[in-house]
């Protein structure tokens, strides 16, 4: 008696930095929301039998922008992201759980300013399509909330109203597009 083992199909993906973004928002003085974007997103992903199995990302911190040159410079300084010592935010998946055909819980190590913490994020993945040039593309989108303190980003001051100058909570969203390798 012979057993037939089904073949698995592994696909490698390269993140397309021209079509990928990571955005964030944070409360300032308890009344105003500052919104910004990080720099180029690069990395790789892998799928097996059309299911996401791994993700590795690098995000250029020097490209941070909030549409205010002075604030952007301060965010790049040692008070915050210390771009000279830590030029990238990185994420490497450690576990991926398929929730449905297009939804996953992705757990991994997120490193910001040299501090690494495990996070989980709900991710929606778009089914692959052929672009007009014959390349196969797919995408992923998601959102979450981080604590600045978890990553050693503690610069702050208390205002006379009792509000913190900068909230500890940072909301983020991402849209990632990848092309087959």
PDB file of C-alpha atoms in Angstrom:
ATOM      1  CA  UNK A   1       0.000   0.000   0.000  1.00  0.00           C
ATOM      2  CA  UNK A   2       1.424   3.380  -0.944  1.00  0.00           C
ATOM      3  CA  UNK A   3       0.634   6.716   0.573  1.00  0.00           C
ATOM      4  CA  UNK A   4       0.434   9.781  -1.607  1.00  0.00           C
ATOM      5  CA  UNK A   5       1.666  12.897   0.102  1.00  0.00           C
ATOM      6  CA  UNK A   6       0.267  16.088  -1.379  1.00  0.00           C
ATOM      7  CA  UNK A   7       2.888  18.547  -2.582  1.00  0.00           C
ATOM      8  CA  UNK A   8       3.022  21.894  -0.921  1.00  0.00           C
ATOM      9  CA  UNK A   9       3.510  25.090  -2.837  1.00  0.00           C
ATOM     10  CA  UNK A  10       5.816  27.662  -1.222  1.00  0.00           C
ATOM     11  CA  UNK A  11       5.825  31.223  -2.535  1.00  0.00           C
ATOM     12  CA  UNK A  12       8.336  33.917  -1.549  1.00  0.00           C
ATOM     13  CA  UNK A  13       7.312  37.566  -1.629  1.00  0.00           C
ATOM     14  CA  UNK A  14       9.264  40.849  -1.616  1.00  0.00           C
ATOM     15  CA  UNK A  15       7.672  43.893   0.012  1.00  0.00           C
ATOM     16  CA  UNK A  16       7.161  46.693  -2.520  1.00  0.00           C
ATOM     17  CA  UNK A  17       8.308  49.904  -0.754  1.00  0.00           C
ATOM     18  CA  UNK A  18       6.681  52.104  -3.413  1.00  0.00           C
ATOM     19  CA  UNK A  19       3.271  50.678  -2.496  1.00  0.00           C
ATOM     20  CA  UNK A  20       3.616  50.110   1.246  1.00  0.00           C
ATOM     21  CA  UNK A  21       3.194  52.442   4.200  1.00  0.00           C
ATOM     22  CA  UNK A  22       3.102  52.592   7.987  1.00  0.00           C
ATOM     23  CA  UNK A  23       1.218  55.512   9.518  1.00  0.00           C
ATOM     24  CA  UNK A  24       0.726  56.542  13.145  1.00  0.00           C
ATOM     25  CA  UNK A  25      -1.198  58.961  15.329  1.00  0.00           C
ATOM     26  CA  UNK A  26      -0.643  60.162  18.876  1.00  0.00           C
ATOM     27  CA  UNK A  27      -2.373  62.658  21.176  1.00  0.00           C
ATOM     28  CA  UNK A  28      -0.474  65.876  21.876  1.00  0.00           C
ATOM     29  CA  UNK A  29      -1.373  67.965  24.952  1.00  0.00           C
ATOM     30  CA  UNK A  30      -4.474  65.809  25.403  1.00  0.00           C
ATOM     31  CA  UNK A  31      -6.392  67.771  22.780  1.00  0.00           C
ATOM     32  CA  UNK A  32      -4.714  67.411  19.401  1.00  0.00           C
ATOM     33  CA  UNK A  33      -3.859  64.323  17.353  1.00  0.00           C
ATOM     34  CA  UNK A  34      -0.552  64.385  15.513  1.00  0.00           C
ATOM     35  CA  UNK A  35      -0.465  62.106  12.477  1.00  0.00           C
ATOM     36  CA  UNK A  36       2.592  60.913  10.655  1.00  0.00           C
ATOM     37  CA  UNK A  37       4.193  58.329   8.435  1.00  0.00           C
ATOM     38  CA  UNK A  38       7.348  56.304   8.719  1.00  0.00           C
ATOM     39  CA  UNK A  39       9.821  55.851   5.861  1.00  0.00           C
ATOM     40  CA  UNK A  40      10.192  53.072   3.307  1.00  0.00           C
ATOM     41  CA  UNK A  41       8.992  49.596   4.236  1.00  0.00           C
ATOM     42  CA  UNK A  42      11.097  46.697   2.938  1.00  0.00           C
ATOM     43  CA  UNK A  43      11.177  42.999   3.697  1.00  0.00           C
ATOM     44  CA  UNK A  44       9.928  39.577   2.743  1.00  0.00           C
ATOM     45  CA  UNK A  45       7.026  37.224   3.332  1.00  0.00           C
ATOM     46  CA  UNK A  46       6.362  33.583   2.637  1.00  0.00           C
ATOM     47  CA  UNK A  47       3.190  31.677   1.930  1.00  0.00           C
ATOM     48  CA  UNK A  48       2.616  27.953   1.736  1.00  0.00           C
ATOM     49  CA  UNK A  49      -0.411  26.695  -0.187  1.00  0.00           C
ATOM     50  CA  UNK A  50      -1.666  30.307  -0.347  1.00  0.00           C
ATOM     51  CA  UNK A  51      -1.522  30.757   3.450  1.00  0.00           C
ATOM     52  CA  UNK A  52       0.768  33.334   5.036  1.00  0.00           C
ATOM     53  CA  UNK A  53       3.544  31.594   6.995  1.00  0.00           C
ATOM     54  CA  UNK A  54       6.182  34.280   7.751  1.00  0.00           C
ATOM     55  CA  UNK A  55       6.835  38.015   7.570  1.00  0.00           C
ATOM     56  CA  UNK A  56       9.987  40.064   8.085  1.00  0.00           C
ATOM     57  CA  UNK A  57       9.871  43.867   7.802  1.00  0.00           C
ATOM     58  CA  UNK A  58      12.282  46.775   8.113  1.00  0.00           C
ATOM     59  CA  UNK A  59      10.944  50.333   8.304  1.00  0.00           C
ATOM     60  CA  UNK A  60      13.222  53.319   7.650  1.00  0.00           C
ATOM     61  CA  UNK A  61      12.931  55.583  10.693  1.00  0.00           C
ATOM     62  CA  UNK A  62      14.863  58.469   9.105  1.00  0.00           C
ATOM     63  CA  UNK A  63      11.939  58.889   6.702  1.00  0.00           C
ATOM     64  CA  UNK A  64       9.515  59.797   9.505  1.00  0.00           C
ATOM     65  CA  UNK A  65       7.316  62.752   8.665  1.00  0.00           C
ATOM     66  CA  UNK A  66       4.561  64.610  10.513  1.00  0.00           C
ATOM     67  CA  UNK A  67       4.541  67.572   8.105  1.00  0.00           C
ATOM     68  CA  UNK A  68       6.473  69.648  10.639  1.00  0.00           C
ATOM     69  CA  UNK A  69      10.241  69.799  10.086  1.00  0.00           C
ATOM     70  CA  UNK A  70      11.068  70.815  13.670  1.00  0.00           C
ATOM     71  CA  UNK A  71       8.918  68.041  15.188  1.00  0.00           C
ATOM     72  CA  UNK A  72      10.327  65.492  12.708  1.00  0.00           C
ATOM     73  CA  UNK A  73      13.864  66.449  13.745  1.00  0.00           C
ATOM     74  CA  UNK A  74      12.972  66.035  17.407  1.00  0.00           C
ATOM     75  CA  UNK A  75      11.398  62.595  16.742  1.00  0.00           C
ATOM     76  CA  UNK A  76      14.648  61.500  15.026  1.00  0.00           C
ATOM     77  CA  UNK A  77      16.757  62.680  18.007  1.00  0.00           C
ATOM     78  CA  UNK A  78      17.931  60.688  21.043  1.00  0.00           C
ATOM     79  CA  UNK A  79      14.849  62.008  22.938  1.00  0.00           C
ATOM     80  CA  UNK A  80      12.715  59.669  20.838  1.00  0.00           C
ATOM     81  CA  UNK A  81      13.760  57.271  18.051  1.00  0.00           C
ATOM     82  CA  UNK A  82      17.516  57.985  18.028  1.00  0.00           C
ATOM     83  CA  UNK A  83      17.815  57.427  14.272  1.00  0.00           C
ATOM     84  CA  UNK A  84      21.629  57.524  14.325  1.00  0.00           C
ATOM     85  CA  UNK A  85      21.808  54.481  16.610  1.00  0.00           C
ATOM     86  CA  UNK A  86      18.587  52.801  15.446  1.00  0.00           C
ATOM     87  CA  UNK A  87      17.948  53.534  11.757  1.00  0.00           C
ATOM     88  CA  UNK A  88      15.138  50.982  11.388  1.00  0.00           C
ATOM     89  CA  UNK A  89      12.110  49.583  13.150  1.00  0.00           C
ATOM     90  CA  UNK A  90      11.988  45.840  12.518  1.00  0.00           C
ATOM     91  CA  UNK A  91       9.369  43.128  12.797  1.00  0.00           C
ATOM     92  CA  UNK A  92       9.909  39.385  12.469  1.00  0.00           C
ATOM     93  CA  UNK A  93       7.010  36.975  12.815  1.00  0.00           C
ATOM     94  CA  UNK A  94       7.282  34.153  15.340  1.00  0.00           C
ATOM     95  CA  UNK A  95       3.805  32.626  14.863  1.00  0.00           C
ATOM     96  CA  UNK A  96       0.986  33.074  12.380  1.00  0.00           C
ATOM     97  CA  UNK A  97      -2.504  31.790  13.004  1.00  0.00           C
ATOM     98  CA  UNK A  98      -5.022  31.637  10.154  1.00  0.00           C
ATOM     99  CA  UNK A  99      -8.411  32.905  11.333  1.00  0.00           C
ATOM    100  CA  UNK A 100     -10.159  32.688   7.936  1.00  0.00           C
ATOM    101  CA  UNK A 101      -9.190  32.671   4.254  1.00  0.00           C
ATOM    102  CA  UNK A 102      -8.157  36.312   4.426  1.00  0.00           C
ATOM    103  CA  UNK A 103      -7.598  37.030   8.128  1.00  0.00           C
ATOM    104  CA  UNK A 104      -4.606  36.097  10.285  1.00  0.00           C
ATOM    105  CA  UNK A 105      -3.266  36.796  13.743  1.00  0.00           C
ATOM    106  CA  UNK A 106       0.415  37.555  13.269  1.00  0.00           C
ATOM    107  CA  UNK A 107       2.642  37.440  16.352  1.00  0.00           C
ATOM    108  CA  UNK A 108       6.226  38.573  16.231  1.00  0.00           C
ATOM    109  CA  UNK A 109       9.108  40.547  17.641  1.00  0.00           C
ATOM    110  CA  UNK A 110       8.869  44.305  17.099  1.00  0.00           C
ATOM    111  CA  UNK A 111      12.063  46.271  17.696  1.00  0.00           C
ATOM    112  CA  UNK A 112      11.905  50.050  18.147  1.00  0.00           C
ATOM    113  CA  UNK A 113      14.934  52.043  19.320  1.00  0.00           C
ATOM    114  CA  UNK A 114      16.783  48.870  20.262  1.00  0.00           C
ATOM    115  CA  UNK A 115      13.950  47.566  22.458  1.00  0.00           C
ATOM    116  CA  UNK A 116      12.195  44.353  21.389  1.00  0.00           C
ATOM    117  CA  UNK A 117       8.725  43.246  22.498  1.00  0.00           C
ATOM    118  CA  UNK A 118       6.408  40.558  21.215  1.00  0.00           C
ATOM    119  CA  UNK A 119       3.171  41.861  19.704  1.00  0.00           C
ATOM    120  CA  UNK A 120       0.171  40.310  17.954  1.00  0.00           C
ATOM    121  CA  UNK A 121      -1.777  42.068  15.244  1.00  0.00           C
ATOM    122  CA  UNK A 122      -4.848  41.150  13.231  1.00  0.00           C
ATOM    123  CA  UNK A 123      -3.991  41.221   9.527  1.00  0.00           C
ATOM    124  CA  UNK A 124      -6.227  41.083   6.474  1.00  0.00           C
ATOM    125  CA  UNK A 125      -4.512  39.626   3.402  1.00  0.00           C
ATOM    126  CA  UNK A 126      -5.746  40.255  -0.142  1.00  0.00           C
ATOM    127  CA  UNK A 127      -5.860  37.357  -2.594  1.00  0.00           C
ATOM    128  CA  UNK A 128      -3.023  37.485  -5.170  1.00  0.00           C
ATOM    129  CA  UNK A 129      -3.639  39.196  -8.525  1.00  0.00           C
ATOM    130  CA  UNK A 130      -1.641  39.618 -11.729  1.00  0.00           C
ATOM    131  CA  UNK A 131      -0.622  43.213 -12.406  1.00  0.00           C
ATOM    132  CA  UNK A 132      -0.528  44.669 -15.965  1.00  0.00           C
ATOM    133  CA  UNK A 133       3.168  43.706 -16.253  1.00  0.00           C
ATOM    134  CA  UNK A 134       2.635  40.021 -15.443  1.00  0.00           C
ATOM    135  CA  UNK A 135       3.796  40.141 -11.805  1.00  0.00           C
ATOM    136  CA  UNK A 136       1.812  38.453  -9.035  1.00  0.00           C
ATOM    137  CA  UNK A 137       0.950  40.846  -6.207  1.00  0.00           C
ATOM    138  CA  UNK A 138      -0.802  40.596  -2.877  1.00  0.00           C
ATOM    139  CA  UNK A 139      -1.344  42.934   0.025  1.00  0.00           C
ATOM    140  CA  UNK A 140      -1.975  43.083   3.731  1.00  0.00           C
ATOM    141  CA  UNK A 141      -3.513  45.684   5.976  1.00  0.00           C
ATOM    142  CA  UNK A 142      -3.912  46.055   9.716  1.00  0.00           C
ATOM    143  CA  UNK A 143      -3.881  48.349  12.709  1.00  0.00           C
ATOM    144  CA  UNK A 144      -2.998  48.342  16.366  1.00  0.00           C
ATOM    145  CA  UNK A 145      -1.938  50.297  19.422  1.00  0.00           C
ATOM    146  CA  UNK A 146       1.500  50.432  21.072  1.00  0.00           C
ATOM    147  CA  UNK A 147       2.793  51.842  24.339  1.00  0.00           C
ATOM    148  CA  UNK A 148       5.783  54.174  23.842  1.00  0.00           C
ATOM    149  CA  UNK A 149       7.087  53.166  27.275  1.00  0.00           C
ATOM    150  CA  UNK A 150       7.323  49.514  26.190  1.00  0.00           C
ATOM    151  CA  UNK A 151      10.038  50.620  23.756  1.00  0.00           C
ATOM    152  CA  UNK A 152      11.900  52.983  26.064  1.00  0.00           C
ATOM    153  CA  UNK A 153      10.345  56.098  24.512  1.00  0.00           C
ATOM    154  CA  UNK A 154       9.659  57.963  27.734  1.00  0.00           C
ATOM    155  CA  UNK A 155      10.344  61.599  26.805  1.00  0.00           C
ATOM    156  CA  UNK A 156       7.421  63.637  28.184  1.00  0.00           C
ATOM    157  CA  UNK A 157       6.301  66.350  30.568  1.00  0.00           C
ATOM    158  CA  UNK A 158       3.165  67.109  32.572  1.00  0.00           C
ATOM    159  CA  UNK A 159       1.257  70.239  31.607  1.00  0.00           C
ATOM    160  CA  UNK A 160      -0.396  72.513  34.190  1.00  0.00           C
ATOM    161  CA  UNK A 161      -3.770  71.036  33.153  1.00  0.00           C
ATOM    162  CA  UNK A 162      -2.525  67.614  34.285  1.00  0.00           C
ATOM    163  CA  UNK A 163      -2.409  66.261  30.743  1.00  0.00           C
ATOM    164  CA  UNK A 164       0.783  64.698  29.509  1.00  0.00           C
ATOM    165  CA  UNK A 165       2.439  66.604  26.684  1.00  0.00           C
ATOM    166  CA  UNK A 166       2.566  63.392  24.618  1.00  0.00           C
ATOM    167  CA  UNK A 167       0.315  60.367  25.049  1.00  0.00           C
ATOM    168  CA  UNK A 168       1.911  57.005  25.795  1.00  0.00           C
ATOM    169  CA  UNK A 169      -0.509  55.358  23.364  1.00  0.00           C
ATOM    170  CA  UNK A 170       0.498  55.295  19.697  1.00  0.00           C
ATOM    171  CA  UNK A 171      -2.037  54.084  17.153  1.00  0.00           C
ATOM    172  CA  UNK A 172      -0.676  52.636  13.918  1.00  0.00           C
ATOM    173  CA  UNK A 173      -1.975  51.390  10.591  1.00  0.00           C
ATOM    174  CA  UNK A 174      -0.178  49.648   7.783  1.00  0.00           C
ATOM    175  CA  UNK A 175      -0.809  48.804   4.159  1.00  0.00           C
ATOM    176  CA  UNK A 176       1.736  46.462   2.668  1.00  0.00           C
ATOM    177  CA  UNK A 177       1.982  45.326  -0.948  1.00  0.00           C
ATOM    178  CA  UNK A 178       4.231  42.457  -1.994  1.00  0.00           C
ATOM    179  CA  UNK A 179       5.296  40.949  -5.310  1.00  0.00           C
ATOM    180  CA  UNK A 180       6.414  37.384  -5.887  1.00  0.00           C
ATOM    181  CA  UNK A 181      10.150  36.892  -5.704  1.00  0.00           C
TER     182      UNK A 181
END
